[in-house]
XYZ file of C-alpha atoms in Angstrom:
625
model
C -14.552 -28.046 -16.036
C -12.237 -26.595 -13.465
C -10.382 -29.903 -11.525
C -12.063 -30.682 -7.794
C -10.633 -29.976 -4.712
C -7.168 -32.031 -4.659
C -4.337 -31.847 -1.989
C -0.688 -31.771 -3.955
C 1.023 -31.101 -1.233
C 2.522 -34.417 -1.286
C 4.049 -33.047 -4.787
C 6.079 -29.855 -3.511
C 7.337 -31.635 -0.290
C 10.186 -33.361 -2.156
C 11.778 -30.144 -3.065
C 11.499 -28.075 0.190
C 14.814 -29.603 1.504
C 16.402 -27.953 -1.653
C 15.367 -24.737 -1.114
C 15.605 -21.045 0.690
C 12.961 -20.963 3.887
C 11.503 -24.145 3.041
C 8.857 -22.861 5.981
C 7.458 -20.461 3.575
C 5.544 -23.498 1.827
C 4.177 -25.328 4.995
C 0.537 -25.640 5.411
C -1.500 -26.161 8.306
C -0.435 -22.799 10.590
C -2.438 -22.302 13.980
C -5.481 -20.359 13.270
C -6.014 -20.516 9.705
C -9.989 -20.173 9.154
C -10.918 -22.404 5.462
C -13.596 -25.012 4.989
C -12.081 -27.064 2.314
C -16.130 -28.792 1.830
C -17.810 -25.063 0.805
C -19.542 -24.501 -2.308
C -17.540 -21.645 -3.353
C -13.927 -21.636 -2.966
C -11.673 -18.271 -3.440
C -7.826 -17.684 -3.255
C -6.388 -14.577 -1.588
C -2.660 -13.921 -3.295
C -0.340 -11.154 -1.918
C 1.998 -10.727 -4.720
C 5.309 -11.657 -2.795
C 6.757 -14.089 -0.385
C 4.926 -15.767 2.399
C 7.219 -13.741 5.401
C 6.211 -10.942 3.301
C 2.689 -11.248 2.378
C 1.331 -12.722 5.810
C 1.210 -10.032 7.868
C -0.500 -7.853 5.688
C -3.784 -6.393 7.144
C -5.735 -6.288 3.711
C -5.453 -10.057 2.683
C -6.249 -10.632 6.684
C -9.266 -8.454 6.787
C -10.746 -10.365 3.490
C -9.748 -13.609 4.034
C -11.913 -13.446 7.200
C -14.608 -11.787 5.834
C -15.057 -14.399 3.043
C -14.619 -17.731 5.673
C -17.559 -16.347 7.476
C -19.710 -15.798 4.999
C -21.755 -18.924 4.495
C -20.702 -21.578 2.089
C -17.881 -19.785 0.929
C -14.528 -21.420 1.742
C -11.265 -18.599 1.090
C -7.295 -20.049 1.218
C -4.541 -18.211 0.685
C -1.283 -17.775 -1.828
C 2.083 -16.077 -1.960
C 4.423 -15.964 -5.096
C 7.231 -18.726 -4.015
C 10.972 -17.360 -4.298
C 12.904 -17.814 -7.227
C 14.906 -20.904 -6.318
C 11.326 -22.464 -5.755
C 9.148 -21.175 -8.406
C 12.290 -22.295 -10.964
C 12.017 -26.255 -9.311
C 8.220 -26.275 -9.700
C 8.189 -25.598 -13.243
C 10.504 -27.597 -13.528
C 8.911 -30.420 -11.693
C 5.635 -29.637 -13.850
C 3.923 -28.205 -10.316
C 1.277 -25.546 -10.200
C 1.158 -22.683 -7.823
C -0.995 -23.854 -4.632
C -3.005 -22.581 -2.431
C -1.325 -22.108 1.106
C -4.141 -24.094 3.328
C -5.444 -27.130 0.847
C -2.246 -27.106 -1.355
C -4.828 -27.317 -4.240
C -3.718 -25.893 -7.720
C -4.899 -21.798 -7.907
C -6.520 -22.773 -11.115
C -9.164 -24.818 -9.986
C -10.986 -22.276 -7.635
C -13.663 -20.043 -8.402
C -12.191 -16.879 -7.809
C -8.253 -15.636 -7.388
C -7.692 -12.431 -6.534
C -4.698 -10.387 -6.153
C -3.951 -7.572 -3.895
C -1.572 -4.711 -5.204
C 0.000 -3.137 -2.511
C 2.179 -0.919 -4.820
C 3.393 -0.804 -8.675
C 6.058 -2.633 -8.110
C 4.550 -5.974 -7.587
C 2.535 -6.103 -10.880
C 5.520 -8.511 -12.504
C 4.515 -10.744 -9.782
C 1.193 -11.361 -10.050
C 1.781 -12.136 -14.092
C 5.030 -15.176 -12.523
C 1.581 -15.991 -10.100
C -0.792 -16.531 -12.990
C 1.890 -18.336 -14.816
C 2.996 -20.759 -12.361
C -0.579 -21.497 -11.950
C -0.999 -22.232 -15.192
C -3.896 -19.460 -15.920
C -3.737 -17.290 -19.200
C -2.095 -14.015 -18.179
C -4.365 -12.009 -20.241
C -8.202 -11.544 -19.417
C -8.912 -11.793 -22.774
C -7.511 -15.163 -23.292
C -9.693 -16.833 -20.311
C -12.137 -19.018 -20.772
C -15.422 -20.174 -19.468
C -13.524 -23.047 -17.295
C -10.326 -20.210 -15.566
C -11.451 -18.491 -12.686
C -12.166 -14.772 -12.341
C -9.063 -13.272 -11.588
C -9.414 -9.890 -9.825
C -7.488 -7.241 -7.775
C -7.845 -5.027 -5.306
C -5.759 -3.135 -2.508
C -3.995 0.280 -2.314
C -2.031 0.894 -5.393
C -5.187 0.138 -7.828
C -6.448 3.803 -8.078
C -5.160 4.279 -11.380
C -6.143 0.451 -12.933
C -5.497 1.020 -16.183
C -1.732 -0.034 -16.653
C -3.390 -3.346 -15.341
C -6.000 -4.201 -16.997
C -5.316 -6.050 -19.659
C -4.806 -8.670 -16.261
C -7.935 -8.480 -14.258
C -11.240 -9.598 -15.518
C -12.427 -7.150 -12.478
C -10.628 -4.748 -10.028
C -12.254 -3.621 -7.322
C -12.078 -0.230 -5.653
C -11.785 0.693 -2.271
C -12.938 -1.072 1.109
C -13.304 -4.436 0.319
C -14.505 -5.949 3.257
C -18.172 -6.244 2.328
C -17.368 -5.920 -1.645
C -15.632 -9.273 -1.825
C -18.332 -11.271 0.111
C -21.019 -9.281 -2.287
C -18.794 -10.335 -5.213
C -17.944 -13.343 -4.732
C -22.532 -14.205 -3.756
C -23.287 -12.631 -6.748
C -20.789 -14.962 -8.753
C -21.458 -17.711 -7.060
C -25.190 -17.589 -8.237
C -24.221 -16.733 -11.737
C -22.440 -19.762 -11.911
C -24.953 -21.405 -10.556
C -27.625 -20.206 -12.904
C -25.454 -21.401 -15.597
C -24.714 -18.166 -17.547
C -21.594 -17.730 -19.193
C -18.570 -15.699 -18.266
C -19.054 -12.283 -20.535
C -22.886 -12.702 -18.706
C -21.420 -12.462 -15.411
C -19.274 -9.870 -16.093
C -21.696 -7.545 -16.799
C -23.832 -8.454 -13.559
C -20.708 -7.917 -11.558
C -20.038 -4.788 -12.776
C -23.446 -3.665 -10.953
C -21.587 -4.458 -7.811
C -20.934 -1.126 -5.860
C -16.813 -0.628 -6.805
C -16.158 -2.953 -9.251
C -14.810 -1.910 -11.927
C -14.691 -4.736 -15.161
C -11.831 -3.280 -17.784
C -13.516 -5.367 -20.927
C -16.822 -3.528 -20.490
C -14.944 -0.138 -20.898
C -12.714 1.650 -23.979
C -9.779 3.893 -24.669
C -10.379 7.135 -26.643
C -8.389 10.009 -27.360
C -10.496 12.587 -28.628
C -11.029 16.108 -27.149
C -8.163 17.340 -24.044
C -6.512 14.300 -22.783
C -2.800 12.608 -22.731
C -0.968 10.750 -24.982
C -2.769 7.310 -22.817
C -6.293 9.081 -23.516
C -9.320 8.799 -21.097
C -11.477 5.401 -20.513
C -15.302 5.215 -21.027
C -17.557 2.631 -21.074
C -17.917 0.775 -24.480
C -22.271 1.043 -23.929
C -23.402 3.813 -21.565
C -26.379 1.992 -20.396
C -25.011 -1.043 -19.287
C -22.370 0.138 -16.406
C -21.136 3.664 -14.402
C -19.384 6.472 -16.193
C -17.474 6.673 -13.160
C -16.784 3.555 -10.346
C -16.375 4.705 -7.235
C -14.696 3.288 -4.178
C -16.529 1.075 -1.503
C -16.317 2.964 2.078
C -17.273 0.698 4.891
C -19.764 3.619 6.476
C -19.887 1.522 10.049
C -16.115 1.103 10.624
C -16.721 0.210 14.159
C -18.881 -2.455 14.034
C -16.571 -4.704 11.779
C -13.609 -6.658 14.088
C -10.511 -4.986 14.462
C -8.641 -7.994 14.984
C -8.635 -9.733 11.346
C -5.137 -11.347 11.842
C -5.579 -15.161 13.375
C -2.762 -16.962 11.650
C 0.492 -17.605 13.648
C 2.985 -18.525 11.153
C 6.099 -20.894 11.441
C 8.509 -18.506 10.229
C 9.673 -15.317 11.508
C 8.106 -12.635 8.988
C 8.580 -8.618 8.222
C 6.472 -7.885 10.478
C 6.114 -10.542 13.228
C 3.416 -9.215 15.944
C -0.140 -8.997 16.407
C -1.506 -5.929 14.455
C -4.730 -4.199 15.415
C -6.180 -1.242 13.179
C -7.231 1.555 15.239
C -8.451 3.888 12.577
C -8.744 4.274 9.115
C -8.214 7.067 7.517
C -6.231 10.297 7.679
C -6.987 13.901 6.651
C -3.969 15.920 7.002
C -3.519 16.401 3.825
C -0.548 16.163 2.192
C -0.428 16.873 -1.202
C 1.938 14.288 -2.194
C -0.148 11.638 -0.123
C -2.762 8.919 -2.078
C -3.437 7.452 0.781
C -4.387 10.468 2.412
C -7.055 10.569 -0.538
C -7.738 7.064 -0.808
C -8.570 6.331 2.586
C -10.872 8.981 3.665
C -12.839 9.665 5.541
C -11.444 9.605 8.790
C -13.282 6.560 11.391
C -11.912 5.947 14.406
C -12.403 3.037 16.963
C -13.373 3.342 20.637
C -11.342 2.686 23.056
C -13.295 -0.630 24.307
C -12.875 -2.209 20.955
C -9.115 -1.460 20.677
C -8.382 -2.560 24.178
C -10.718 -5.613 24.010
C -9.215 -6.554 20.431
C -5.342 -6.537 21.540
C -6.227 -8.770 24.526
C -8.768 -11.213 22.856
C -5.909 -11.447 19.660
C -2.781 -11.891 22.228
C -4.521 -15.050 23.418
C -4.938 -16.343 20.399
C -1.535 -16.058 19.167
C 0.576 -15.724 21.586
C 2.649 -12.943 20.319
C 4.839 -10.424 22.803
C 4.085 -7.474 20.691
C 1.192 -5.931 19.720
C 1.163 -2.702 17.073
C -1.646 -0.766 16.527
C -2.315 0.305 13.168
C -3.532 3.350 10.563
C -2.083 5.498 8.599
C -1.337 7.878 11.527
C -2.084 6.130 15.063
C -1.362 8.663 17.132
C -3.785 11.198 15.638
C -6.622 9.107 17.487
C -8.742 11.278 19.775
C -8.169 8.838 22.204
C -4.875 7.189 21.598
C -3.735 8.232 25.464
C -6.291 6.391 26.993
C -5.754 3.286 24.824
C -2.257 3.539 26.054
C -2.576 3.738 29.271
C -5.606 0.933 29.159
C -3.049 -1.089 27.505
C -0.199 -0.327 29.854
C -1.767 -0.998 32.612
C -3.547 -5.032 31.538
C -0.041 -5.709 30.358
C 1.969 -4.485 32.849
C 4.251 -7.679 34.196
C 3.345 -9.639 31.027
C 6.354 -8.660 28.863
C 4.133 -7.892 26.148
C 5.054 -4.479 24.457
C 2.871 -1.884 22.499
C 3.764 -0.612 19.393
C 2.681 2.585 17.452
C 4.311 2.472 13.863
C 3.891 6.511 13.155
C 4.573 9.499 15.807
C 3.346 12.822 15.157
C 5.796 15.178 14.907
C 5.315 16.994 18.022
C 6.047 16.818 21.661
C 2.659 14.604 21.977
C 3.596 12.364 19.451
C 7.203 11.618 21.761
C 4.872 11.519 24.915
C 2.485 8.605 22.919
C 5.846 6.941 22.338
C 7.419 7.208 25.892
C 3.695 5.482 26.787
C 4.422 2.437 25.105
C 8.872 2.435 24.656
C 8.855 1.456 28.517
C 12.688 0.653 29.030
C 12.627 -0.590 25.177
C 13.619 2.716 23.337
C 14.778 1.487 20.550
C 14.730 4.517 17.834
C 12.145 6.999 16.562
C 11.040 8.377 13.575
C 9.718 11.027 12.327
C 8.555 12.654 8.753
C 9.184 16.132 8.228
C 9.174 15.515 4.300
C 10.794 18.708 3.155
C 14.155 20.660 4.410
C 12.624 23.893 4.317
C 9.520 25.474 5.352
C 9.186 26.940 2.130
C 8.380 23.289 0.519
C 6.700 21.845 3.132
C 4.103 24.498 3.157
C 3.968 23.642 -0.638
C 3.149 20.030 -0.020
C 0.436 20.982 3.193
C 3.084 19.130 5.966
C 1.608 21.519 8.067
C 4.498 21.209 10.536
C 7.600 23.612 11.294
C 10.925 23.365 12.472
C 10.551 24.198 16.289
C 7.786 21.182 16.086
C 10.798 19.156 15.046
C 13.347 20.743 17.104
C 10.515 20.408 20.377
C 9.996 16.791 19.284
C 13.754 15.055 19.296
C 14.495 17.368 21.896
C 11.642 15.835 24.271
C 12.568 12.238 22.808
C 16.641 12.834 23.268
C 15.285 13.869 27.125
C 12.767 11.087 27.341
C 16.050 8.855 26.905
C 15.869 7.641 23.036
C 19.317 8.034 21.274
C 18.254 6.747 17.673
C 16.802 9.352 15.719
C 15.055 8.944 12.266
C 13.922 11.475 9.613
C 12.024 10.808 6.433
C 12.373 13.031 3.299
C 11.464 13.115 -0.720
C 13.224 14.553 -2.966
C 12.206 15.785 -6.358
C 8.850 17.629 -5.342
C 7.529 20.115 -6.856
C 9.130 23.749 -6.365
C 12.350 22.111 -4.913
C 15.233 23.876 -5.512
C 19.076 23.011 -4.547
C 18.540 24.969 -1.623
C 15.875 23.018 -0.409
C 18.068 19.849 -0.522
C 20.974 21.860 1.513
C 18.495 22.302 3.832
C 17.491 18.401 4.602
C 21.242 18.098 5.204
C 20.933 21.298 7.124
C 18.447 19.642 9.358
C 19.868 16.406 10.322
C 22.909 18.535 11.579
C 20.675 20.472 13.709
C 18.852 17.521 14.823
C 22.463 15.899 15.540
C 23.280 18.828 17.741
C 20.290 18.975 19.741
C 21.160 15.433 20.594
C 24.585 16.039 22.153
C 23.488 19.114 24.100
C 21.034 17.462 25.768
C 22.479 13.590 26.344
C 25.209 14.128 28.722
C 29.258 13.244 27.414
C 29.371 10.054 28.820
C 26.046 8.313 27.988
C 26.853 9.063 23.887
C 27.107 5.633 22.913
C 24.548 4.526 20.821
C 23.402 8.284 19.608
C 22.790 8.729 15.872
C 20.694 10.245 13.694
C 19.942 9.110 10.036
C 18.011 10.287 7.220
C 16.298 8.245 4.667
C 15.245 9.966 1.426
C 12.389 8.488 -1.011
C 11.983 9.956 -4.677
C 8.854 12.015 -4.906
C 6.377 9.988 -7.441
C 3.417 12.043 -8.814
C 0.290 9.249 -7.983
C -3.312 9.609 -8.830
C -6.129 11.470 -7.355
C -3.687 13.872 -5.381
C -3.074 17.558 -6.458
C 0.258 16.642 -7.327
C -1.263 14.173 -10.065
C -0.034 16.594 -13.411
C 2.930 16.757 -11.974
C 6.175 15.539 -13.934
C 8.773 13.192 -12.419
C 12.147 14.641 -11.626
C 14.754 13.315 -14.461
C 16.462 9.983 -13.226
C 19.719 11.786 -13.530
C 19.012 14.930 -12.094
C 17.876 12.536 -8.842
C 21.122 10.913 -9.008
C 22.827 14.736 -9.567
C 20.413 15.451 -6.103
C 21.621 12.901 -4.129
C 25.228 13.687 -4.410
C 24.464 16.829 -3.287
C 22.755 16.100 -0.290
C 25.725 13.421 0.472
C 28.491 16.467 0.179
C 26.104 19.119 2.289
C 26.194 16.697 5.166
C 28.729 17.867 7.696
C 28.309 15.593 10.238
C 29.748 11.937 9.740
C 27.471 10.699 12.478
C 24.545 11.192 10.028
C 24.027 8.312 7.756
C 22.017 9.380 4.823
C 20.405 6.451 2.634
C 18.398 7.280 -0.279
C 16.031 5.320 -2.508
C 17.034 4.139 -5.747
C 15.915 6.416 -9.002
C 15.470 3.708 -11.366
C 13.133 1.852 -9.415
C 11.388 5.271 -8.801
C 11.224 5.742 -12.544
C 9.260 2.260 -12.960
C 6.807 3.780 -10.222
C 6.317 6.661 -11.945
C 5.712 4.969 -14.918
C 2.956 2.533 -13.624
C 1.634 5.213 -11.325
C 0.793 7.859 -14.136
C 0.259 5.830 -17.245
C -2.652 4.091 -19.421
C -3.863 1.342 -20.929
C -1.026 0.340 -23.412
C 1.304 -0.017 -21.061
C -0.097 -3.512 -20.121
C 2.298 -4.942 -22.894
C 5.872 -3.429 -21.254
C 4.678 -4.822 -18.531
C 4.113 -8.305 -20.035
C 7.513 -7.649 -21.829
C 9.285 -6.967 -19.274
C 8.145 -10.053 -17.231
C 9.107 -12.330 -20.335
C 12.834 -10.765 -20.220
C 12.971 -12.098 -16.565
C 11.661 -9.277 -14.131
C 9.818 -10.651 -10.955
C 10.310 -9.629 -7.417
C 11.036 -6.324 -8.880
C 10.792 -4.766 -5.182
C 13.627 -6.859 -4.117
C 16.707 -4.614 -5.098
C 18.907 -7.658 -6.354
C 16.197 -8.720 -8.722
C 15.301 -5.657 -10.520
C 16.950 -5.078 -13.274
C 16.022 -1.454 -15.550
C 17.108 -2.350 -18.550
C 14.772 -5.349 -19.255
C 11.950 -2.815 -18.482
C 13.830 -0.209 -20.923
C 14.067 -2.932 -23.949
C 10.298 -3.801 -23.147
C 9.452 -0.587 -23.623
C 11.338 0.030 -26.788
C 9.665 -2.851 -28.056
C 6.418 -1.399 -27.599
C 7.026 2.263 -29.128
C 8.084 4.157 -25.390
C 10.789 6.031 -24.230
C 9.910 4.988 -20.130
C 11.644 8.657 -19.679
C 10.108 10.315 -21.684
C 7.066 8.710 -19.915
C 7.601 10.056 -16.494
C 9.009 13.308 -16.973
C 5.534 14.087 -18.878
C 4.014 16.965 -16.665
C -0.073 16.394 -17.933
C -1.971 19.625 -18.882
C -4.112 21.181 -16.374
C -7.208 20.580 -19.030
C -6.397 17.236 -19.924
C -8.782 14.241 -18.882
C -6.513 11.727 -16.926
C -6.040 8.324 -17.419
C -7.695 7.123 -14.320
C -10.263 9.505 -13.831
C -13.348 6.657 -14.581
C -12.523 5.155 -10.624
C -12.868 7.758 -8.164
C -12.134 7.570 -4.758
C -14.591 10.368 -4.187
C -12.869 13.290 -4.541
C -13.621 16.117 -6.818
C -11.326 17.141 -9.405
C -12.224 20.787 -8.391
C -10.452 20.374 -4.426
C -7.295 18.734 -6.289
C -7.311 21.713 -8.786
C -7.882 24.366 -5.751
C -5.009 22.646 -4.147
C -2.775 22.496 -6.673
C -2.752 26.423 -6.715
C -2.568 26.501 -3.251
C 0.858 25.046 -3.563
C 1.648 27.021 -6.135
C 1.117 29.821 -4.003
C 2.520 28.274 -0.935
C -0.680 28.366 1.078
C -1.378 25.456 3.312
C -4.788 23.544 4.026
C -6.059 22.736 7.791
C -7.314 19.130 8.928
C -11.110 18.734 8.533
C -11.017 16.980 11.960
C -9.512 19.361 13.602
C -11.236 22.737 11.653
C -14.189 22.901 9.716
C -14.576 20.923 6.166
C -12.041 21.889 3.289
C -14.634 20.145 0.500
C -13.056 17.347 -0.693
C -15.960 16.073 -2.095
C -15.318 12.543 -0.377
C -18.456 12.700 2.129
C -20.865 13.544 0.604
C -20.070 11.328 -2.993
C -19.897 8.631 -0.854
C -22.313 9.044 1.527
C -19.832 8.457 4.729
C -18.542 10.976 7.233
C -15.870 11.129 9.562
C -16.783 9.647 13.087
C -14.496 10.422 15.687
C -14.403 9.021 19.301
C -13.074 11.981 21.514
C -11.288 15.644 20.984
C -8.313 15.948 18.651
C -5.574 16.485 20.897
């Protein structure tokens, strides 16, 4: 039997004076929701620290779905840091739960949420500290489910030998469903291969042991999944959509925390979704369809969550804020109840046009800090090959009206490595920043320079799931590194600072992001040789991943640079987020030929498939501007 509820927080408290941020491992927060006395008791762990992990809207959203449903009692976990996580084993102490400081192990249900691929040697140092067998297969009837969830789970596979379930998509209702349905199981007494397979029967859950690898027929070297009894659970899973977006509560985040975090304001989602269309984009897939919030909610949300927290900023959230219909009159709502209160708005992504610098003037105020913008690709040449669906007079109009507007920080995102690009292309990013350098000093007068810079910041393109870029190969590790140095000598300007992303941590990505099943061992292997916090750059280490691999029969390379045959069934292609292969195919050659795609909420419906597979539309509140 799994140990009652038990507070051990008297346990850890002689070590926090010996460690980093000893704040990180306090309980009792303002606002924290958990009734210790329920029935049913779940743990929420975001893969990383707690400054980290907290403000993340995912674990928010569930947690506070799960402590209002009805006898179910949810708490929360973060990985500690290394000097910590080293003195608890050491001390012969569990990982805890955040709110009860009761040992992970002894709850019902832990799940984990994967924001991206690089986290996945983190949740194995969770499940070890905790003291649960890493591999599903090793659990039994007395460990708790362990599950997963979040945004980089749409190709599961490389994971599953981890999760007893992963589940796909929206969560918000899923997890509450999930965790009833388990709940009664257990109750009923059945065993834990019994509940299994009535969780599977839960809309988006996906439960790796009921499924198998084969390789017959078209298919890469990681094969195709199916399940092992076609009777008993879906061919294909496909992602949860929450089809009434509006009527669930905006404002998930309660928790005011005792240590400054990442991201340390009150964050209210305004939208979710985003059909632009980038072909490099998952979340652009994953997220769909497109729901927006009124402008009542948002309003009533940032006011009713300011106080109850107390913060001085306020950001409001999606994967492209100001693309709502009605972001200008939520800004000037907003403006004008917190004008005189010192509390400032934030929006987290501008358009790149002269509206998205006139949404940012609405909330900068006297605060104008620096801007930034995406235009991806140097050239128009390969950003009509990815869909940006921008040009270069929308990026000249847009620093030019933000220069004006009185900004003098100026940031541009690019990738490198996608596909098409050419050295040319890469010239051209340089190209770019010089122009946008120029326009800077023409229009801010001589003497009111100080301050002014521009800076690039350039990510290596990886190939993820369920986009049309998915066959795509990786661009060789050294050929990035060969890339880079161009783009540093093609710079003129010395007032541009140009920081790119690291290749070998891109070539882990890539790995994760494109492979199968057997990879689940390198990734074990490479947690045994030492890697955690792999996102943290002075933690990750490439060649304990490399040796892993070796051990296990791959070239990690070899693994990335694969480009997967046009025919081939995929690795992930058993969880769908509702997509049809057939759009990602037609898009593909629209690349390919250089053609772009339009906006289904701003012209008519490109057939995506994601509608009407999951019976959800998009549901917006005004005009597109």
């Amino acid at each position: 039997m799994r140990t009652p509820y038990e507070n051990r927080f008297a346990d850890i408290e002689p070590l926090l004076a010996h460690v980093e941020k000893p704040s990180r491992y306090i309980n009792h927060e303002w606002g924290t929701l958990s009734e210790q006395d329920a029935s049913y008791r779940a743990c929420l762990i975001y893969p990383d620290v707690y400054d980290v992990g907290l403000p993340n809207q995912g674990i928010a959203i569930l947690y506070a779905a799960l402590n209002q449903a009805p006898g179910i009692s949810c708490e929360r976990g973060y990985i500690p840091w290394v000097d910590m996580a080293d003195a608890m084993r050491a001390a012969g102490i569990p990982l805890l739960s955040l709110e009860g400081a009761a040992p992970v192990a002894s709850f019902d249900v832990v799940g984990f949420h994967i924001p991206h691929e690089m986290a996945v040697t983190n949740v194995l140092e969770g499940l070890d500290l905790a003291g649960i067998p890493k591999l599903a297969a090793d659990r039994g009837e007395d460990d708790p489910l362990v599950i997963a969830g979040g945004p980089s789970i749409y190709n599961p596979e490389p994971y599953c030998d981890f999760f007893d379930a992963i589940l796909i998509g929206e969560g918000e209702e899923q997890i509450v469903e999930f965790c009833e349905a388990h709940r009664r199981l257990r109750d009923e007494g059945r065993s834990r291969a019994e509940m299994l397979l009535e969780l599977a029967k839960v809309g988006g859950v996906y439960v790796p042991s009921l499924y198998e690898v084969r390789h017959d027929g078209p298919c890469t070297r990681w094969g195709y999944t199916v399940p092992v009894s076609d009777d008993q659970v879906p061919s294909v899973v496909y992602k949860r959509v929450v089809r009434d977006f509006g009527a669930t509560d905006p404002l998930a985040q309660s928790i005011v925390p005792y240590t400054e975090l990442v991201h340390d304001r009150l964050s209210v989602e305004v939208l979710r979704g985003c059909a632009r269309g980038c072909r490099f984009c998952q979340a652009g897939i994953t997220y769909r369809p497109v729901r927006e919030r009124t402008a009542d909610q948002v309003v009533s949300s940032v006011m009713r969550g300011l106080e109850k927290t107390g913060y001085d900023e306020v950001s409001l959230t999606s994967l492209s804020t100001t693309d709502h219909s009605c972001v200008k009159e939520i800004l000037t709502r907003l403006n004008h109840r917190l004008e005189g209160t010192g509390v400032s708005v934030s929006v987290p992504s501008q358009r790149l046009d002269s509206f998205g610098v006139e949404m940012a003037l609405a909330v900068a105020g006297e605060k104008k800090g620096g801007l930034t913008f995406a235009p991806e690709a140097g050239s128009q040449r390969l950003r009509d090959i990815i869909n940006k669906n921008v040009t270069e007079e929308d990026l000249e109009r847009a620093v030019r009206a933000a220069f004006e507007a009185g900004w003098r920080r100026c940031k541009l995102y690019f990738m490198m490595g996608l596909p098409g690009e050419t050295d040319e292309d890469i010239v051209a990013i340089a190209e770019l920043a010089d122009h946008v350098l120029d326009i800077a000093r023409e229009v801010v007068p001589k003497g009111r320079r100080g301050g002014l810079s521009v800076s690039i910041s350039v990510a290596v393109f990886i190939p993820k799931a369920w986009t049309p870029f998915q066959w795509c190969a990786q661009l060789d590790d050294d050929e990035v590194k060969r890339r880079q140095q161009l783009l540093l000598k093609s710079v003129r300007n010395k007032a541009v600072r140009v920081h790119y992303h690291d290749a070998e941590t891109s070539l882990i990505e890539a790995v994760l992001s494109r492979g199968g099943r057997a990879l689940a061992p390198v990734i074990l292997g490479a947690w045994e040789r030492g890697q955690r916090f792999d996102a943290w750059s002075e933690h990750f280490e490439l060649s304990r991943w490399l040796d892993a691999a070796a051990a296990c029969g791959f070239d990690l390379r070899e693994v990335a640079h694969e480009e997967f045959p046009f025919d081939a069934r995929l690795p992930w292609e058993h969880t769908s987020p509702g997509v049809s292969r057939g759009f990602l195919e037609r898009e593909w050659r629209r690349a390919l030929a250089g053609k772009t795609t339009a906006d289904c909420t701003r012209e008519s419906c490109t057939g995506c498939g994601v509608c009407p597979t999951l019976g959800a539309e998009n549901v917006l509140m005004g005009e597109r501007s």
